[in-house]
């Protein structure tokens, strides 16, 4: 998005940001990650900053590609793995896709560079195998899920929107994700058994595994969280309510649902019975009435507390925008099953 840094700066001016928020919906311009001790990492537009004193002072440490979106990178871009910090750049133009690495958050170097994908969506530490994973997009050939082995990125699978993901959820037996595709006839939640993952740096074109479809939603899946509670593992995903058209899809493709959903399934059902924990509609803006005015996407950011409670942060939604909602895993099974909710009339927020 050319000029995204200008957009980010405008939204950082409180009065201007509030006005633009009513016209277009709010645009996220910053990310913040704790990276150990008193250190913090943040992006503001296309600039990367590091703090070593809990945010009292900041130092510019890296400039992201000029075509980066308003918030620079996705919230899934930063990962700590084997005492190093990895960041997935998110260019929207012709720049080479890169993952950069740092030992301290202040000095950065290129870890992996790929010219066969548009950008990396995220980097992730797999706690069960102590390996580093990544996701890329966005066309069929650019969409991959893979691992970093000996300083190189090796796709486990690629070649279709099935492998286009933003976030990953890791469990002892499998890796799960949802498709980051707004125009697919069926937006699927998929599970790949660890037994089917090629070992080492095997060529995925020769032995690409087939993930199992365990669910379906009505909007692209962006964020994931894994929660262990009461001896049970839960996987949680949130969908996005996107606007406009996807440049990688058909010109006539329509964007999916206006609802942002948070769904969860447990290992007890093989992650095949999904419960809707939340559903809230994208906020109404002037851009929804006047096509010439762009409209921002709506999301539900996910995290968990130290005591394994689910934290949901809706953004650009009619209700609960900017709030942090807390859900106890013990209540997940009481929520309605997703298939029943989507096929029924209307959507609701499940208390």
PDB file of C-alpha atoms in Angstrom, residues 93-251:
ATOM      1  CA  UNK A  93       4.986  -4.440  -3.238  1.00  0.00           C
ATOM      2  CA  UNK A  94       7.862  -5.961  -5.169  1.00  0.00           C
ATOM      3  CA  UNK A  95      10.395  -6.190  -2.331  1.00  0.00           C
ATOM      4  CA  UNK A  96      11.888  -9.579  -1.508  1.00  0.00           C
ATOM      5  CA  UNK A  97      10.126 -11.473   1.284  1.00  0.00           C
ATOM      6  CA  UNK A  98      12.376 -11.692   4.343  1.00  0.00           C
ATOM      7  CA  UNK A  99      12.575 -12.966   7.882  1.00  0.00           C
ATOM      8  CA  UNK A 100      15.106 -11.012   9.910  1.00  0.00           C
ATOM      9  CA  UNK A 101      16.782 -12.101  13.151  1.00  0.00           C
ATOM     10  CA  UNK A 102      18.331 -10.483  16.206  1.00  0.00           C
ATOM     11  CA  UNK A 103      20.062 -11.599  19.397  1.00  0.00           C
ATOM     12  CA  UNK A 104      19.012  -8.585  21.429  1.00  0.00           C
ATOM     13  CA  UNK A 105      16.281  -6.727  19.514  1.00  0.00           C
ATOM     14  CA  UNK A 106      18.654  -3.904  18.526  1.00  0.00           C
ATOM     15  CA  UNK A 107      20.859  -5.302  15.756  1.00  0.00           C
ATOM     16  CA  UNK A 108      19.094  -7.126  12.927  1.00  0.00           C
ATOM     17  CA  UNK A 109      20.239  -9.191   9.962  1.00  0.00           C
ATOM     18  CA  UNK A 110      18.535 -11.207   7.228  1.00  0.00           C
ATOM     19  CA  UNK A 111      17.818 -14.782   8.278  1.00  0.00           C
ATOM     20  CA  UNK A 112      15.856 -15.991   5.240  1.00  0.00           C
ATOM     21  CA  UNK A 113      15.089 -14.312   1.928  1.00  0.00           C
ATOM     22  CA  UNK A 114      12.574 -15.697  -0.600  1.00  0.00           C
ATOM     23  CA  UNK A 115      11.681 -14.393  -4.043  1.00  0.00           C
ATOM     24  CA  UNK A 116       8.981 -17.007  -4.712  1.00  0.00           C
ATOM     25  CA  UNK A 117       6.455 -15.665  -2.174  1.00  0.00           C
ATOM     26  CA  UNK A 118       4.882 -12.249  -1.690  1.00  0.00           C
ATOM     27  CA  UNK A 119       5.604 -12.044   2.027  1.00  0.00           C
ATOM     28  CA  UNK A 120       5.744 -13.968   5.276  1.00  0.00           C
ATOM     29  CA  UNK A 121       2.606 -13.804   7.407  1.00  0.00           C
ATOM     30  CA  UNK A 122       4.294 -14.965  10.581  1.00  0.00           C
ATOM     31  CA  UNK A 123       6.940 -16.993  12.385  1.00  0.00           C
ATOM     32  CA  UNK A 124       6.123 -19.444  15.194  1.00  0.00           C
ATOM     33  CA  UNK A 125       7.895 -21.541  17.817  1.00  0.00           C
ATOM     34  CA  UNK A 126       6.596 -25.108  18.045  1.00  0.00           C
ATOM     35  CA  UNK A 127       6.988 -25.996  21.748  1.00  0.00           C
ATOM     36  CA  UNK A 128       6.604 -29.733  21.159  1.00  0.00           C
ATOM     37  CA  UNK A 129       9.437 -30.175  18.646  1.00  0.00           C
ATOM     38  CA  UNK A 130      11.441 -27.018  19.400  1.00  0.00           C
ATOM     39  CA  UNK A 131      11.290 -26.022  15.723  1.00  0.00           C
ATOM     40  CA  UNK A 132      10.591 -22.726  13.969  1.00  0.00           C
ATOM     41  CA  UNK A 133       7.669 -22.528  11.538  1.00  0.00           C
ATOM     42  CA  UNK A 134       6.471 -19.919   9.064  1.00  0.00           C
ATOM     43  CA  UNK A 135       3.493 -19.034   6.879  1.00  0.00           C
ATOM     44  CA  UNK A 136       3.533 -17.185   3.537  1.00  0.00           C
ATOM     45  CA  UNK A 137       1.084 -15.848   0.932  1.00  0.00           C
ATOM     46  CA  UNK A 138      -0.811 -15.027  -1.110  1.00  0.00           C
ATOM     47  CA  UNK A 139      -1.421 -16.635  -4.547  1.00  0.00           C
ATOM     48  CA  UNK A 140      -1.745 -20.404  -4.761  1.00  0.00           C
ATOM     49  CA  UNK A 141       1.955 -20.912  -5.484  1.00  0.00           C
ATOM     50  CA  UNK A 142       2.987 -18.321  -2.903  1.00  0.00           C
ATOM     51  CA  UNK A 143       0.898 -19.884  -0.140  1.00  0.00           C
ATOM     52  CA  UNK A 144       2.980 -22.156   2.061  1.00  0.00           C
ATOM     53  CA  UNK A 145       3.268 -23.507   5.571  1.00  0.00           C
ATOM     54  CA  UNK A 146       6.739 -24.674   6.427  1.00  0.00           C
ATOM     55  CA  UNK A 147       9.703 -24.928   8.759  1.00  0.00           C
ATOM     56  CA  UNK A 148      13.073 -23.245   8.988  1.00  0.00           C
ATOM     57  CA  UNK A 149      15.882 -25.803   8.849  1.00  0.00           C
ATOM     58  CA  UNK A 150      19.568 -24.830   8.980  1.00  0.00           C
ATOM     59  CA  UNK A 151      18.852 -21.248   7.985  1.00  0.00           C
ATOM     60  CA  UNK A 152      16.570 -22.140   5.064  1.00  0.00           C
ATOM     61  CA  UNK A 153      12.796 -22.153   4.721  1.00  0.00           C
ATOM     62  CA  UNK A 154      11.325 -25.514   3.656  1.00  0.00           C
ATOM     63  CA  UNK A 155       7.592 -25.613   2.841  1.00  0.00           C
ATOM     64  CA  UNK A 156       5.741 -28.589   4.271  1.00  0.00           C
ATOM     65  CA  UNK A 157       2.894 -27.861   1.880  1.00  0.00           C
ATOM     66  CA  UNK A 158       2.115 -25.334  -0.837  1.00  0.00           C
ATOM     67  CA  UNK A 159       0.288 -24.722  -4.090  1.00  0.00           C
ATOM     68  CA  UNK A 160      -3.292 -23.850  -3.093  1.00  0.00           C
ATOM     69  CA  UNK A 161      -5.323 -21.680  -0.744  1.00  0.00           C
ATOM     70  CA  UNK A 162      -5.435 -24.679   1.597  1.00  0.00           C
ATOM     71  CA  UNK A 163      -1.897 -23.697   2.616  1.00  0.00           C
ATOM     72  CA  UNK A 164      -2.600 -19.962   2.934  1.00  0.00           C
ATOM     73  CA  UNK A 165      -2.600 -19.250   6.656  1.00  0.00           C
ATOM     74  CA  UNK A 166      -1.752 -16.393   8.985  1.00  0.00           C
ATOM     75  CA  UNK A 167      -1.415 -18.064  12.395  1.00  0.00           C
ATOM     76  CA  UNK A 168      -0.728 -21.653  13.477  1.00  0.00           C
ATOM     77  CA  UNK A 169      -1.926 -23.642  16.487  1.00  0.00           C
ATOM     78  CA  UNK A 170       0.334 -26.382  17.837  1.00  0.00           C
ATOM     79  CA  UNK A 171      -0.815 -29.395  19.833  1.00  0.00           C
ATOM     80  CA  UNK A 172       1.111 -32.511  20.891  1.00  0.00           C
ATOM     81  CA  UNK A 173      -0.340 -34.530  18.004  1.00  0.00           C
ATOM     82  CA  UNK A 174      -0.892 -32.019  15.212  1.00  0.00           C
ATOM     83  CA  UNK A 175      -0.637 -28.544  13.700  1.00  0.00           C
ATOM     84  CA  UNK A 176      -3.893 -26.695  12.941  1.00  0.00           C
ATOM     85  CA  UNK A 177      -4.749 -23.580  10.947  1.00  0.00           C
ATOM     86  CA  UNK A 178      -7.591 -21.848   9.163  1.00  0.00           C
ATOM     87  CA  UNK A 179      -7.514 -20.645   5.566  1.00  0.00           C
ATOM     88  CA  UNK A 180      -6.700 -16.958   5.092  1.00  0.00           C
ATOM     89  CA  UNK A 181      -8.876 -16.693   2.010  1.00  0.00           C
ATOM     90  CA  UNK A 182     -12.037 -14.629   1.687  1.00  0.00           C
ATOM     91  CA  UNK A 183     -13.156 -15.912  -1.714  1.00  0.00           C
ATOM     92  CA  UNK A 184     -12.867 -19.700  -1.409  1.00  0.00           C
ATOM     93  CA  UNK A 185     -16.172 -21.571  -1.822  1.00  0.00           C
ATOM     94  CA  UNK A 186     -15.439 -23.173   1.544  1.00  0.00           C
ATOM     95  CA  UNK A 187     -13.108 -21.609   4.119  1.00  0.00           C
ATOM     96  CA  UNK A 188     -11.729 -24.574   5.989  1.00  0.00           C
ATOM     97  CA  UNK A 189     -10.064 -25.294   9.317  1.00  0.00           C
ATOM     98  CA  UNK A 190      -7.399 -27.926   8.776  1.00  0.00           C
ATOM     99  CA  UNK A 191      -5.354 -30.303  10.881  1.00  0.00           C
ATOM    100  CA  UNK A 192      -2.055 -31.891   9.905  1.00  0.00           C
ATOM    101  CA  UNK A 193      -0.958 -34.878  11.959  1.00  0.00           C
ATOM    102  CA  UNK A 194       2.641 -34.759  13.084  1.00  0.00           C
ATOM    103  CA  UNK A 195       3.016 -38.286  11.752  1.00  0.00           C
ATOM    104  CA  UNK A 196       2.437 -36.888   8.235  1.00  0.00           C
ATOM    105  CA  UNK A 197       4.950 -34.037   8.435  1.00  0.00           C
ATOM    106  CA  UNK A 198       8.045 -34.774   6.314  1.00  0.00           C
ATOM    107  CA  UNK A 199      11.222 -35.039   8.348  1.00  0.00           C
ATOM    108  CA  UNK A 200      14.128 -32.636   7.916  1.00  0.00           C
ATOM    109  CA  UNK A 201      14.176 -30.688   4.663  1.00  0.00           C
ATOM    110  CA  UNK A 202      12.332 -33.197   2.491  1.00  0.00           C
ATOM    111  CA  UNK A 203      11.073 -31.778  -0.799  1.00  0.00           C
ATOM    112  CA  UNK A 204       7.310 -31.145  -0.301  1.00  0.00           C
ATOM    113  CA  UNK A 205       6.696 -31.353  -4.057  1.00  0.00           C
ATOM    114  CA  UNK A 206       7.689 -35.017  -3.927  1.00  0.00           C
ATOM    115  CA  UNK A 207       5.859 -35.984  -0.745  1.00  0.00           C
ATOM    116  CA  UNK A 208       3.379 -33.304   0.203  1.00  0.00           C
ATOM    117  CA  UNK A 209       1.030 -34.344   3.023  1.00  0.00           C
ATOM    118  CA  UNK A 210      -2.729 -33.919   2.866  1.00  0.00           C
ATOM    119  CA  UNK A 211      -4.221 -32.077   5.853  1.00  0.00           C
ATOM    120  CA  UNK A 212      -7.584 -33.194   7.230  1.00  0.00           C
ATOM    121  CA  UNK A 213     -10.533 -30.793   7.121  1.00  0.00           C
ATOM    122  CA  UNK A 214     -11.983 -30.526  10.642  1.00  0.00           C
ATOM    123  CA  UNK A 215     -14.258 -27.495  10.298  1.00  0.00           C
ATOM    124  CA  UNK A 216     -15.459 -24.592   8.174  1.00  0.00           C
ATOM    125  CA  UNK A 217     -16.143 -20.912   8.818  1.00  0.00           C
ATOM    126  CA  UNK A 218     -17.575 -18.020   6.809  1.00  0.00           C
ATOM    127  CA  UNK A 219     -14.609 -15.650   6.901  1.00  0.00           C
ATOM    128  CA  UNK A 220     -10.817 -15.805   6.573  1.00  0.00           C
ATOM    129  CA  UNK A 221      -9.046 -17.061   9.693  1.00  0.00           C
ATOM    130  CA  UNK A 222      -6.396 -14.729  11.091  1.00  0.00           C
ATOM    131  CA  UNK A 223      -5.472 -15.510  14.688  1.00  0.00           C
ATOM    132  CA  UNK A 224      -5.012 -18.642  16.794  1.00  0.00           C
ATOM    133  CA  UNK A 225      -4.441 -19.577  20.416  1.00  0.00           C
ATOM    134  CA  UNK A 226      -3.850 -22.907  22.159  1.00  0.00           C
ATOM    135  CA  UNK A 227      -5.062 -23.298  25.749  1.00  0.00           C
ATOM    136  CA  UNK A 228      -4.458 -26.195  28.146  1.00  0.00           C
ATOM    137  CA  UNK A 229      -7.060 -26.417  30.888  1.00  0.00           C
ATOM    138  CA  UNK A 230      -8.252 -29.230  33.131  1.00  0.00           C
ATOM    139  CA  UNK A 231      -6.130 -31.759  31.287  1.00  0.00           C
ATOM    140  CA  UNK A 232      -7.676 -30.788  27.940  1.00  0.00           C
ATOM    141  CA  UNK A 233      -6.121 -28.941  25.001  1.00  0.00           C
ATOM    142  CA  UNK A 234      -8.313 -26.364  23.255  1.00  0.00           C
ATOM    143  CA  UNK A 235      -7.550 -24.673  19.937  1.00  0.00           C
ATOM    144  CA  UNK A 236      -9.146 -21.265  19.345  1.00  0.00           C
ATOM    145  CA  UNK A 237      -9.377 -19.381  16.041  1.00  0.00           C
ATOM    146  CA  UNK A 238     -10.794 -15.985  15.120  1.00  0.00           C
ATOM    147  CA  UNK A 239     -12.067 -14.906  11.727  1.00  0.00           C
ATOM    148  CA  UNK A 240     -11.866 -11.467  10.144  1.00  0.00           C
ATOM    149  CA  UNK A 241     -14.555  -9.402   8.444  1.00  0.00           C
ATOM    150  CA  UNK A 242     -12.628  -8.110   5.442  1.00  0.00           C
ATOM    151  CA  UNK A 243     -13.578  -5.512   2.839  1.00  0.00           C
ATOM    152  CA  UNK A 244     -12.809  -4.794  -0.792  1.00  0.00           C
ATOM    153  CA  UNK A 245     -11.505  -7.526  -3.097  1.00  0.00           C
ATOM    154  CA  UNK A 246      -8.589  -9.913  -2.790  1.00  0.00           C
ATOM    155  CA  UNK A 247      -6.052  -9.174  -5.537  1.00  0.00           C
ATOM    156  CA  UNK A 248      -5.056 -12.850  -5.668  1.00  0.00           C
ATOM    157  CA  UNK A 249      -8.606 -14.062  -6.337  1.00  0.00           C
ATOM    158  CA  UNK A 250     -11.080 -13.752  -9.193  1.00  0.00           C
ATOM    159  CA  UNK A 251     -11.984 -10.179 -10.128  1.00  0.00           C
TER     160      UNK A 251
END
